[in-house]
GROMACS .gro file of N, CA and C in nm:
model
  471
    1MET      N    1  10.611  14.928  11.152
    1MET     CA    2  10.718  14.833  11.178
    1MET      C    3  10.684  14.749  11.301
    2GLU      N    4  10.632  14.815  11.406
    2GLU     CA    5  10.595  14.742  11.526
    2GLU      C    6  10.491  14.634  11.492
    3ASP      N    7  10.391  14.671  11.416
    3ASP     CA    8  10.286  14.577  11.377
    3ASP      C    9  10.344  14.459  11.300
    4PHE      N   10  10.434  14.485  11.206
    4PHE     CA   11  10.494  14.379  11.125
    4PHE      C   12  10.575  14.283  11.211
    5TYR      N   13  10.666  14.335  11.294
    5TYR     CA   14  10.754  14.247  11.371
    5TYR      C   15  10.681  14.177  11.486
    6VAL      N   16  10.581  14.242  11.543
    6VAL     CA   17  10.509  14.181  11.655
    6VAL      C   18  10.396  14.091  11.606
    7LYS      N   19  10.308  14.144  11.524
    7LYS     CA   20  10.190  14.067  11.483
    7LYS      C   21  10.219  13.966  11.373
    8LYS      N   22  10.308  13.997  11.280
    8LYS     CA   23  10.332  13.905  11.169
    8LYS      C   24  10.450  13.812  11.192
    9LEU      N   25  10.558  13.862  11.254
    9LEU     CA   26  10.674  13.776  11.277
    9LEU      C   27  10.677  13.717  11.417
   10GLY      N   28  10.588  13.760  11.505
   10GLY     CA   29  10.573  13.697  11.636
   10GLY      C   30  10.670  13.741  11.744
   11PHE      N   31  10.735  13.856  11.728
   11PHE     CA   32  10.823  13.907  11.833
   11PHE      C   33  10.740  13.965  11.946
   12CYS      N   34  10.798  13.967  12.066
   12CYS     CA   35  10.735  14.029  12.182
   12CYS      C   36  10.813  14.154  12.220
   13ILE      N   37  10.742  14.255  12.264
   13ILE     CA   38  10.807  14.377  12.312
   13ILE      C   39  10.855  14.350  12.454
   14THR      N   40  10.984  14.362  12.477
   14THR     CA   41  11.038  14.342  12.611
   14THR      C   42  11.052  14.474  12.685
   15ASP      N   43  11.073  14.582  12.611
   15ASP     CA   44  11.087  14.715  12.669
   15ASP      C   45  11.058  14.820  12.564
   16SER      N   46  11.024  14.938  12.611
   16SER     CA   47  11.008  15.055  12.525
   16SER      C   48  11.076  15.170  12.597
   17TRP      N   49  11.146  15.254  12.520
   17TRP     CA   50  11.224  15.360  12.583
   17TRP      C   51  11.227  15.481  12.492
   18GLU      N   52  11.210  15.597  12.551
   18GLU     CA   53  11.226  15.724  12.479
   18GLU      C   54  11.367  15.774  12.510
   19PHE      N   55  11.444  15.800  12.404
   19PHE     CA   56  11.582  15.845  12.423
   19PHE      C   57  11.617  15.947  12.316
   20GLN      N   58  11.654  16.066  12.359
   20GLN     CA   59  11.694  16.174  12.270
   20GLN      C   60  11.596  16.194  12.155
   21GLY      N   61  11.468  16.195  12.190
   21GLY     CA   62  11.364  16.221  12.091
   21GLY      C   63  11.326  16.102  12.005
   22SER      N   64  11.381  15.986  12.031
   22SER     CA   65  11.351  15.866  11.953
   22SER      C   66  11.284  15.762  12.043
   23ARG      N   67  11.181  15.696  11.992
   23ARG     CA   68  11.117  15.586  12.064
   23ARG      C   69  11.186  15.458  12.021
   24MET      N   70  11.228  15.378  12.117
   24MET     CA   71  11.296  15.252  12.089
   24MET      C   72  11.213  15.137  12.144
   25LEU      N   73  11.192  15.035  12.059
   25LEU     CA   74  11.122  14.914  12.100
   25LEU      C   75  11.222  14.799  12.099
   26PHE      N   76  11.232  14.729  12.212
   26PHE     CA   77  11.320  14.614  12.224
   26PHE      C   78  11.234  14.489  12.202
   27LEU      N   79  11.274  14.405  12.107
   27LEU     CA   80  11.193  14.291  12.067
   27LEU      C   81  11.272  14.161  12.080
   28SER      N   82  11.201  14.055  12.121
   28SER     CA   83  11.266  13.924  12.132
   28SER      C   84  11.164  13.813  12.109
   29LYS      N   85  11.217  13.698  12.062
   29LYS     CA   86  11.138  13.575  12.052
   29LYS      C   87  11.196  13.468  12.144
   30ASP      N   88  11.299  13.504  12.218
   30ASP     CA   89  11.371  13.409  12.303
   30ASP      C   90  11.364  13.459  12.447
   31PRO      N   91  11.307  13.381  12.539
   31PRO     CA   92  11.295  13.427  12.678
   31PRO      C   93  11.430  13.445  12.747
   32LYS      N   94  11.538  13.397  12.687
   32LYS     CA   95  11.671  13.417  12.745
   32LYS      C   96  11.737  13.544  12.692
   33GLU      N   97  11.676  13.608  12.592
   33GLU     CA   98  11.734  13.726  12.530
   33GLU      C   99  11.644  13.847  12.552
   34HIS      N  100  11.698  13.951  12.613
   34HIS     CA  101  11.620  14.073  12.633
   34HIS      C  102  11.577  14.132  12.500
   35HIS      N  103  11.670  14.135  12.405
   35HIS     CA  104  11.633  14.185  12.272
   35HIS      C  105  11.717  14.119  12.165
   36GLN      N  106  11.653  14.095  12.053
   36GLN     CA  107  11.719  14.045  11.934
   36GLN      C  108  11.714  14.151  11.823
   37ILE      N  109  11.617  14.238  11.832
   37ILE     CA  110  11.601  14.351  11.740
   37ILE      C  111  11.558  14.471  11.822
   38VAL      N  112  11.609  14.587  11.785
   38VAL     CA  113  11.563  14.713  11.844
   38VAL      C  114  11.517  14.801  11.729
   39LEU      N  115  11.391  14.843  11.735
   39LEU     CA  116  11.337  14.936  11.636
   39LEU      C  117  11.342  15.075  11.697
   40ALA      N  118  11.375  15.174  11.615
   40ALA     CA  119  11.381  15.312  11.664
   40ALA      C  120  11.320  15.405  11.561
   41THR      N  121  11.251  15.505  11.610
   41THR     CA  122  11.197  15.608  11.521
   41THR      C  123  11.308  15.705  11.484
   42GLY      N  124  11.285  15.783  11.378
   42GLY     CA  125  11.378  15.890  11.346
   42GLY      C  126  11.440  15.885  11.208
   43ARG      N  127  11.445  15.771  11.143
   43ARG     CA  128  11.503  15.765  11.009
   43ARG      C  129  11.402  15.820  10.911
   44GLN      N  130  11.448  15.907  10.822
   44GLN     CA  131  11.362  15.962  10.719
   44GLN      C  132  11.322  15.851  10.622
   45MET      N  133  11.199  15.852  10.575
   45MET     CA  134  11.150  15.746  10.486
   45MET      C  135  11.233  15.732  10.358
   46GLU      N  136  11.285  15.843  10.307
   46GLU     CA  137  11.363  15.835  10.183
   46GLU      C  138  11.508  15.792  10.207
   47THR      N  139  11.549  15.780  10.333
   47THR     CA  140  11.684  15.735  10.365
   47THR      C  141  11.689  15.583  10.361
   48PRO      N  142  11.779  15.527  10.281
   48PRO     CA  143  11.783  15.380  10.273
   48PRO      C  144  11.831  15.316  10.402
   49SER      N  145  11.795  15.190  10.418
   49SER     CA  146  11.839  15.112  10.533
   49SER      C  147  11.991  15.105  10.536
   50GLN      N  148  12.047  15.089  10.653
   50GLN     CA  149  12.192  15.087  10.669
   50GLN      C  150  12.249  14.947  10.691
   51PHE      N  151  12.170  14.844  10.670
   51PHE     CA  152  12.223  14.709  10.685
   51PHE      C  153  12.184  14.624  10.566
   52ASN      N  154  12.256  14.515  10.546
   52ASN     CA  155  12.232  14.429  10.431
   52ASN      C  156  12.108  14.343  10.450
   53GLN      N  157  12.096  14.277  10.564
   53GLN     CA  158  11.979  14.193  10.590
   53GLN      C  159  11.974  14.155  10.736
   54ILE      N  160  11.855  14.116  10.779
   54ILE     CA  161  11.835  14.055  10.910
   54ILE      C  162  11.812  13.907  10.881
   55SER      N  163  11.888  13.820  10.945
   55SER     CA  164  11.878  13.677  10.920
   55SER      C  165  11.826  13.604  11.043
   56PHE      N  166  11.726  13.520  11.020
   56PHE     CA  167  11.668  13.440  11.127
   56PHE      C  168  11.682  13.293  11.091
   57GLU      N  169  11.749  13.218  11.176
   57GLU     CA  170  11.761  13.074  11.152
   57GLU      C  171  11.633  13.007  11.200
   58VAL      N  172  11.577  12.920  11.118
   58VAL     CA  173  11.460  12.842  11.157
   58VAL      C  174  11.506  12.703  11.199
   59SER      N  175  11.416  12.626  11.257
   59SER     CA  176  11.456  12.501  11.320
   59SER      C  177  11.504  12.393  11.224
   60SER      N  178  11.452  12.391  11.101
   60SER     CA  179  11.492  12.284  11.009
   60SER      C  180  11.455  12.321  10.865
   61LEU      N  181  11.513  12.247  10.772
   61LEU     CA  182  11.477  12.262  10.632
   61LEU      C  183  11.329  12.229  10.611
   62GLN      N  184  11.285  12.123  10.676
   62GLN     CA  185  11.144  12.081  10.666
   62GLN      C  186  11.052  12.193  10.715
   63ASP      N  187  11.089  12.257  10.824
   63ASP     CA  188  11.008  12.366  10.879
   63ASP      C  189  11.001  12.484  10.780
   64LEU      N  190  11.114  12.518  10.721
   64LEU     CA  191  11.116  12.627  10.622
   64LEU      C  192  11.027  12.591  10.503
   65HIS      N  193  11.038  12.469  10.456
   65HIS     CA  194  10.958  12.423  10.342
   65HIS      C  195  10.809  12.425  10.376
   66GLU      N  196  10.773  12.372  10.491
   66GLU     CA  197  10.632  12.362  10.530
   66GLU      C  198  10.570  12.499  10.555
   67ASN      N  199  10.649  12.598  10.593
   67ASN     CA  200  10.596  12.730  10.626
   67ASN      C  201  10.616  12.834  10.517
   68PHE      N  202  10.657  12.791  10.399
   68PHE     CA  203  10.682  12.885  10.291
   68PHE      C  204  10.557  12.967  10.256
   69SER      N  205  10.443  12.903  10.248
   69SER     CA  206  10.321  12.978  10.212
   69SER      C  207  10.284  13.078  10.321
   70ALA      N  208  10.311  13.045  10.447
   70ALA     CA  209  10.284  13.140  10.556
   70ALA      C  210  10.376  13.261  10.544
   71ILE      N  211  10.500  13.239  10.504
   71ILE     CA  212  10.594  13.349  10.483
   71ILE      C  213  10.543  13.438  10.369
   72GLN      N  214  10.495  13.377  10.262
   72GLN     CA  215  10.440  13.454  10.151
   72GLN      C  216  10.321  13.539  10.197
   73ASP      N  217  10.241  13.486  10.289
   73ASP     CA  218  10.124  13.560  10.338
   73ASP      C  219  10.162  13.683  10.419
   74ILE      N  220  10.273  13.678  10.495
   74ILE     CA  221  10.309  13.792  10.579
   74ILE      C  222  10.399  13.892  10.508
   75ALA      N  223  10.466  13.849  10.403
   75ALA     CA  224  10.561  13.938  10.335
   75ALA      C  225  10.483  14.046  10.258
   76PRO      N  226  10.523  14.172  10.276
   76PRO     CA  227  10.453  14.279  10.205
   76PRO      C  228  10.484  14.286  10.055
   77GLY      N  229  10.582  14.212  10.008
   77GLY     CA  230  10.619  14.216   9.867
   77GLY      C  231  10.667  14.080   9.819
   78GLU      N  232  10.761  14.082   9.726
   78GLU     CA  233  10.814  13.961   9.664
   78GLU      C  234  10.889  13.873   9.766
   79VAL      N  235  10.874  13.742   9.748
   79VAL     CA  236  10.945  13.643   9.829
   79VAL      C  237  11.031  13.560   9.733
   80VAL      N  238  11.160  13.546   9.766
   80VAL     CA  239  11.253  13.473   9.681
   80VAL      C  240  11.316  13.361   9.764
   81ALA      N  241  11.317  13.241   9.710
   81ALA     CA  242  11.379  13.125   9.776
   81ALA      C  243  11.506  13.088   9.700
   82MET      N  244  11.615  13.068   9.776
   82MET     CA  245  11.744  13.032   9.716
   82MET      C  246  11.802  12.911   9.785
   83ASN      N  247  11.863  12.825   9.705
   83ASN     CA  248  11.935  12.709   9.756
   83ASN      C  249  12.084  12.744   9.750
   84HIS      N  250  12.147  12.754   9.867
   84HIS     CA  251  12.289  12.789   9.874
   84HIS      C  252  12.378  12.667   9.896
   85GLY      N  253  12.322  12.548   9.880
   85GLY     CA  254  12.398  12.427   9.903
   85GLY      C  255  12.415  12.400  10.052
   86GLY      N  256  12.474  12.493  10.123
   86GLY     CA  257  12.493  12.481  10.267
   86GLY      C  258  12.374  12.528  10.349
   87SER      N  259  12.281  12.594  10.282
   87SER     CA  260  12.159  12.640  10.350
   87SER      C  261  12.051  12.665  10.246
   88TRP      N  262  11.929  12.669  10.295
   88TRP     CA  263  11.815  12.715  10.216
   88TRP      C  264  11.775  12.848  10.274
   89SER      N  265  11.743  12.945  10.189
   89SER     CA  266  11.706  13.078  10.235
   89SER      C  267  11.582  13.128  10.165
   90VAL      N  268  11.499  13.198  10.240
   90VAL     CA  269  11.382  13.266  10.187
   90VAL      C  270  11.400  13.414  10.221
   91TYR      N  271  11.396  13.498  10.118
   91TYR     CA  272  11.420  13.641  10.133
   91TYR      C  273  11.295  13.721  10.103
   92PHE      N  274  11.272  13.826  10.182
   92PHE     CA  275  11.165  13.922  10.157
   92PHE      C  276  11.202  14.050  10.231
   93SER      N  277  11.120  14.152  10.221
   93SER     CA  278  11.150  14.279  10.288
   93SER      C  279  11.039  14.314  10.386
   94ASP      N  280  11.076  14.386  10.490
   94ASP     CA  281  10.976  14.437  10.584
   94ASP      C  282  10.911  14.561  10.524
   95PRO      N  283  10.815  14.624  10.593
   95PRO     CA  284  10.745  14.738  10.535
   95PRO      C  285  10.833  14.859  10.503
   96GLU      N  286  10.954  14.868  10.560
   96GLU     CA  287  11.046  14.977  10.528
   96GLU      C  288  11.155  14.933  10.432
   97SER      N  289  11.134  14.822  10.365
   97SER     CA  290  11.226  14.767  10.264
   97SER      C  291  11.358  14.716  10.321
   98ASN      N  292  11.362  14.683  10.450
   98ASN     CA  293  11.479  14.619  10.508
   98ASN      C  294  11.475  14.471  10.472
   99PRO      N  295  11.582  14.418  10.414
   99PRO     CA  296  11.582  14.277  10.373
   99PRO      C  297  11.583  14.182  10.493
  100ILE      N  298  11.501  14.077  10.483
  100ILE     CA  299  11.491  13.973  10.586
  100ILE      C  300  11.519  13.839  10.520
  101GLU      N  301  11.591  13.754  10.592
  101GLU     CA  302  11.617  13.618  10.546
  101GLU      C  303  11.573  13.521  10.655
  102PHE      N  304  11.494  13.420  10.619
  102PHE     CA  305  11.471  13.304  10.703
  102PHE      C  306  11.554  13.193  10.639
  103PHE      N  307  11.634  13.123  10.719
  103PHE     CA  308  11.720  13.021  10.661
  103PHE      C  309  11.731  12.900  10.752
  104ALA      N  310  11.771  12.788  10.691
  104ALA     CA  311  11.801  12.665  10.766
  104ALA      C  312  11.925  12.604  10.702
  105TYR      N  313  12.014  12.556  10.785
  105TYR     CA  314  12.135  12.491  10.736
  105TYR      C  315  12.104  12.352  10.681
  106THR      N  316  12.175  12.315  10.575
  106THR     CA  317  12.175  12.177  10.528
  106THR      C  318  12.283  12.104  10.609
  107GLN      N  319  12.318  11.984  10.569
  107GLN     CA  320  12.422  11.910  10.639
  107GLN      C  321  12.562  11.945  10.591
  108THR      N  322  12.573  12.018  10.480
  108THR     CA  323  12.700  12.036  10.414
  108THR      C  324  12.731  12.182  10.387
  109TYR      N  325  12.854  12.224  10.419
  109TYR     CA  326  12.902  12.355  10.378
  109TYR      C  327  12.929  12.349  10.227
  110ALA      N  328  12.890  12.455  10.157
  110ALA     CA  329  12.924  12.472  10.016
  110ALA      C  330  12.966  12.617   9.999
  111PRO      N  331  13.057  12.646   9.905
  111PRO     CA  332  13.101  12.784   9.887
  111PRO      C  333  12.985  12.873   9.841
  112PRO      N  334  12.994  13.004   9.866
  112PRO     CA  335  12.883  13.093   9.830
  112PRO      C  336  12.841  13.088   9.684
  113ILE      N  337  12.933  13.053   9.595
  113ILE     CA  338  12.898  13.045   9.453
  113ILE      C  339  12.795  12.935   9.426
  114ALA      N  340  12.782  12.841   9.517
  114ALA     CA  341  12.686  12.731   9.501
  114ALA      C  342  12.546  12.781   9.537
  115THR      N  343  12.493  12.869   9.455
  115THR     CA  344  12.363  12.929   9.482
  115THR      C  345  12.276  12.922   9.356
  116ILE      N  346  12.157  12.867   9.374
  116ILE     CA  347  12.061  12.859   9.263
  116ILE      C  348  11.922  12.895   9.316
  117PRO      N  349  11.835  12.945   9.230
  117PRO     CA  350  11.695  12.968   9.272
  117PRO      C  351  11.631  12.836   9.313
  118MET      N  352  11.532  12.846   9.401
  118MET     CA  353  11.468  12.725   9.452
  118MET      C  354  11.316  12.741   9.440
  119ASP      N  355  11.251  12.640   9.389
  119ASP     CA  356  11.105  12.638   9.378
  119ASP      C  357  11.049  12.565   9.499
  120MET      N  358  11.003  12.641   9.597
  120MET     CA  359  10.954  12.582   9.722
  120MET      C  360  10.820  12.509   9.705
  121GLU      N  361  10.763  12.515   9.586
  121GLU     CA  362  10.641  12.440   9.560
  121GLU      C  363  10.672  12.293   9.532
  122GLN      N  364  10.798  12.260   9.508
  122GLN     CA  365  10.837  12.121   9.483
  122GLN      C  366  10.830  12.040   9.613
  123PRO      N  367  10.814  11.909   9.602
  123PRO     CA  368  10.818  11.825   9.723
  123PRO      C  369  10.953  11.838   9.794
  124PHE      N  370  10.950  11.821   9.923
  124PHE     CA  371  11.070  11.833  10.007
  124PHE      C  372  11.181  11.742   9.957
  125GLN      N  373  11.151  11.619   9.925
  125GLN     CA  374  11.254  11.524   9.882
  125GLN      C  375  11.319  11.566   9.751
  126THR      N  376  11.244  11.630   9.663
  126THR     CA  377  11.300  11.681   9.538
  126THR      C  378  11.401  11.791   9.567
  127LEU      N  379  11.366  11.880   9.659
  127LEU     CA  380  11.458  11.988   9.697
  127LEU      C  381  11.584  11.933   9.762
  128MET      N  382  11.570  11.828   9.842
  128MET     CA  383  11.686  11.766   9.905
  128MET      C  384  11.778  11.705   9.799
  129ALA      N  385  11.719  11.639   9.700
  129ALA     CA  386  11.798  11.578   9.593
  129ALA      C  387  11.870  11.686   9.512
  130GLU      N  388  11.804  11.797   9.485
  130GLU     CA  389  11.868  11.908   9.413
  130GLU      C  390  11.984  11.965   9.494
  131THR      N  391  11.967  11.973   9.624
  131THR     CA  392  12.072  12.025   9.712
  131THR      C  393  12.193  11.932   9.710
  132ASP      N  394  12.170  11.802   9.722
  132ASP     CA  395  12.280  11.706   9.716
  132ASP      C  396  12.356  11.717   9.584
  133ALA      N  397  12.282  11.729   9.473
  133ALA     CA  398  12.347  11.742   9.342
  133ALA      C  399  12.427  11.872   9.333
  134LEU      N  400  12.373  11.979   9.388
  134LEU     CA  401  12.443  12.108   9.386
  134LEU      C  402  12.573  12.101   9.464
  135VAL      N  403  12.567  12.049   9.584
  135VAL     CA  404  12.685  12.041   9.671
  135VAL      C  405  12.795  11.957   9.606
  136HIS      N  406  12.758  11.849   9.539
  136HIS     CA  407  12.857  11.760   9.478
  136HIS      C  408  12.928  11.823   9.358
  137GLN      N  409  12.880  11.935   9.311
  137GLN     CA  410  12.947  12.005   9.200
  137GLN      C  411  13.071  12.083   9.247
  138PHE      N  412  13.087  12.098   9.379
  138PHE     CA  413  13.194  12.180   9.434
  138PHE      C  414  13.285  12.096   9.523
  139PRO      N  415  13.409  12.071   9.479
  139PRO     CA  416  13.499  11.984   9.555
  139PRO      C  417  13.535  12.040   9.693
  140GLU      N  418  13.522  12.171   9.711
  140GLU     CA  419  13.554  12.230   9.841
  140GLU      C  420  13.442  12.214   9.944
  141SER      N  421  13.332  12.153   9.904
  141SER     CA  422  13.224  12.126   9.998
  141SER      C  423  13.271  12.025  10.103
  142GLU      N  424  13.218  12.041  10.223
  142GLU     CA  425  13.253  11.952  10.334
  142GLU      C  426  13.141  11.958  10.437
  143SER      N  427  13.143  11.870  10.533
  143SER     CA  428  13.039  11.875  10.636
  143SER      C  429  13.054  12.005  10.715
  144TRP      N  430  12.944  12.051  10.771
  144TRP     CA  431  12.953  12.171  10.854
  144TRP      C  432  13.046  12.148  10.972
  145GLN      N  433  13.047  12.029  11.026
  145GLN     CA  434  13.138  11.997  11.138
  145GLN      C  435  13.284  12.017  11.096
  146GLU      N  436  13.320  11.965  10.978
  146GLU     CA  437  13.456  11.983  10.928
  146GLU      C  438  13.487  12.131  10.906
  147TRP      N  439  13.392  12.202  10.847
  147TRP     CA  440  13.412  12.345  10.822
  147TRP      C  441  13.433  12.420  10.953
  148ARG      N  442  13.351  12.392  11.055
  148ARG     CA  443  13.361  12.461  11.185
  148ARG      C  444  13.495  12.431  11.253
  149GLU      N  445  13.540  12.307  11.245
  149GLU     CA  446  13.670  12.273  11.303
  149GLU      C  447  13.782  12.348  11.232
  150ARG      N  448  13.777  12.350  11.100
  150ARG     CA  449  13.879  12.421  11.021
  150ARG      C  450  13.875  12.571  11.050
  151PHE      N  451  13.755  12.628  11.056
  151PHE     CA  452  13.743  12.770  11.081
  151PHE      C  453  13.788  12.806  11.223
  152SER      N  454  13.762  12.718  11.319
  152SER     CA  455  13.806  12.741  11.457
  152SER      C  456  13.958  12.749  11.463
  153LYS      N  457  14.026  12.664  11.387
  153LYS     CA  458  14.172  12.668  11.382
  153LYS      C  459  14.219  12.798  11.318
  154THR      N  460  14.151  12.841  11.212
  154THR     CA  461  14.186  12.968  11.147
  154THR      C  462  14.171  13.084  11.244
  155MET      N  463  14.065  13.084  11.322
  155MET     CA  464  14.041  13.191  11.418
  155MET      C  465  14.147  13.192  11.528
  156ALA      N  466  14.195  13.074  11.566
  156ALA     CA  467  14.294  13.063  11.672
  156ALA      C  468  14.432  13.111  11.630
  157ASP      N  469  14.458  13.109  11.501
  157ASP     CA  470  14.592  13.151  11.449
  157ASP      C  471  14.610  13.300  11.457
   0.00000   0.00000   0.00000
């Protein structure tokens, strides 16, 4: 796991600690964050992971598209790309079968049902056109700014 997260995903070890018989590695890619992930020894190999996925936002849709083949190179198994209307996501698993998502937001919120498989081998502009067509199928779609303002009001209530 250390090799995968450090050498393949580019995390740096900020600290290592032995605690109650478990070795803990604190990992970060952000110099302002002491840790974004903590790996710990002790889980039995046959015990399934206890979380749904680890999600990493990338800088842009273009960046995700341009780096898709690099993601395929580091992933130990299958890589799946999905267009969620409001984001593009690439899913794969780490060596212990923990799900990982690299994603980038589009300009528009779309409900979760607005999800279709995505062929990242297509030109970027084709994927953008498919995304626009997908989003327009759902009347509840809105700009992320509108969604954030609406959600902020919901949280305040």
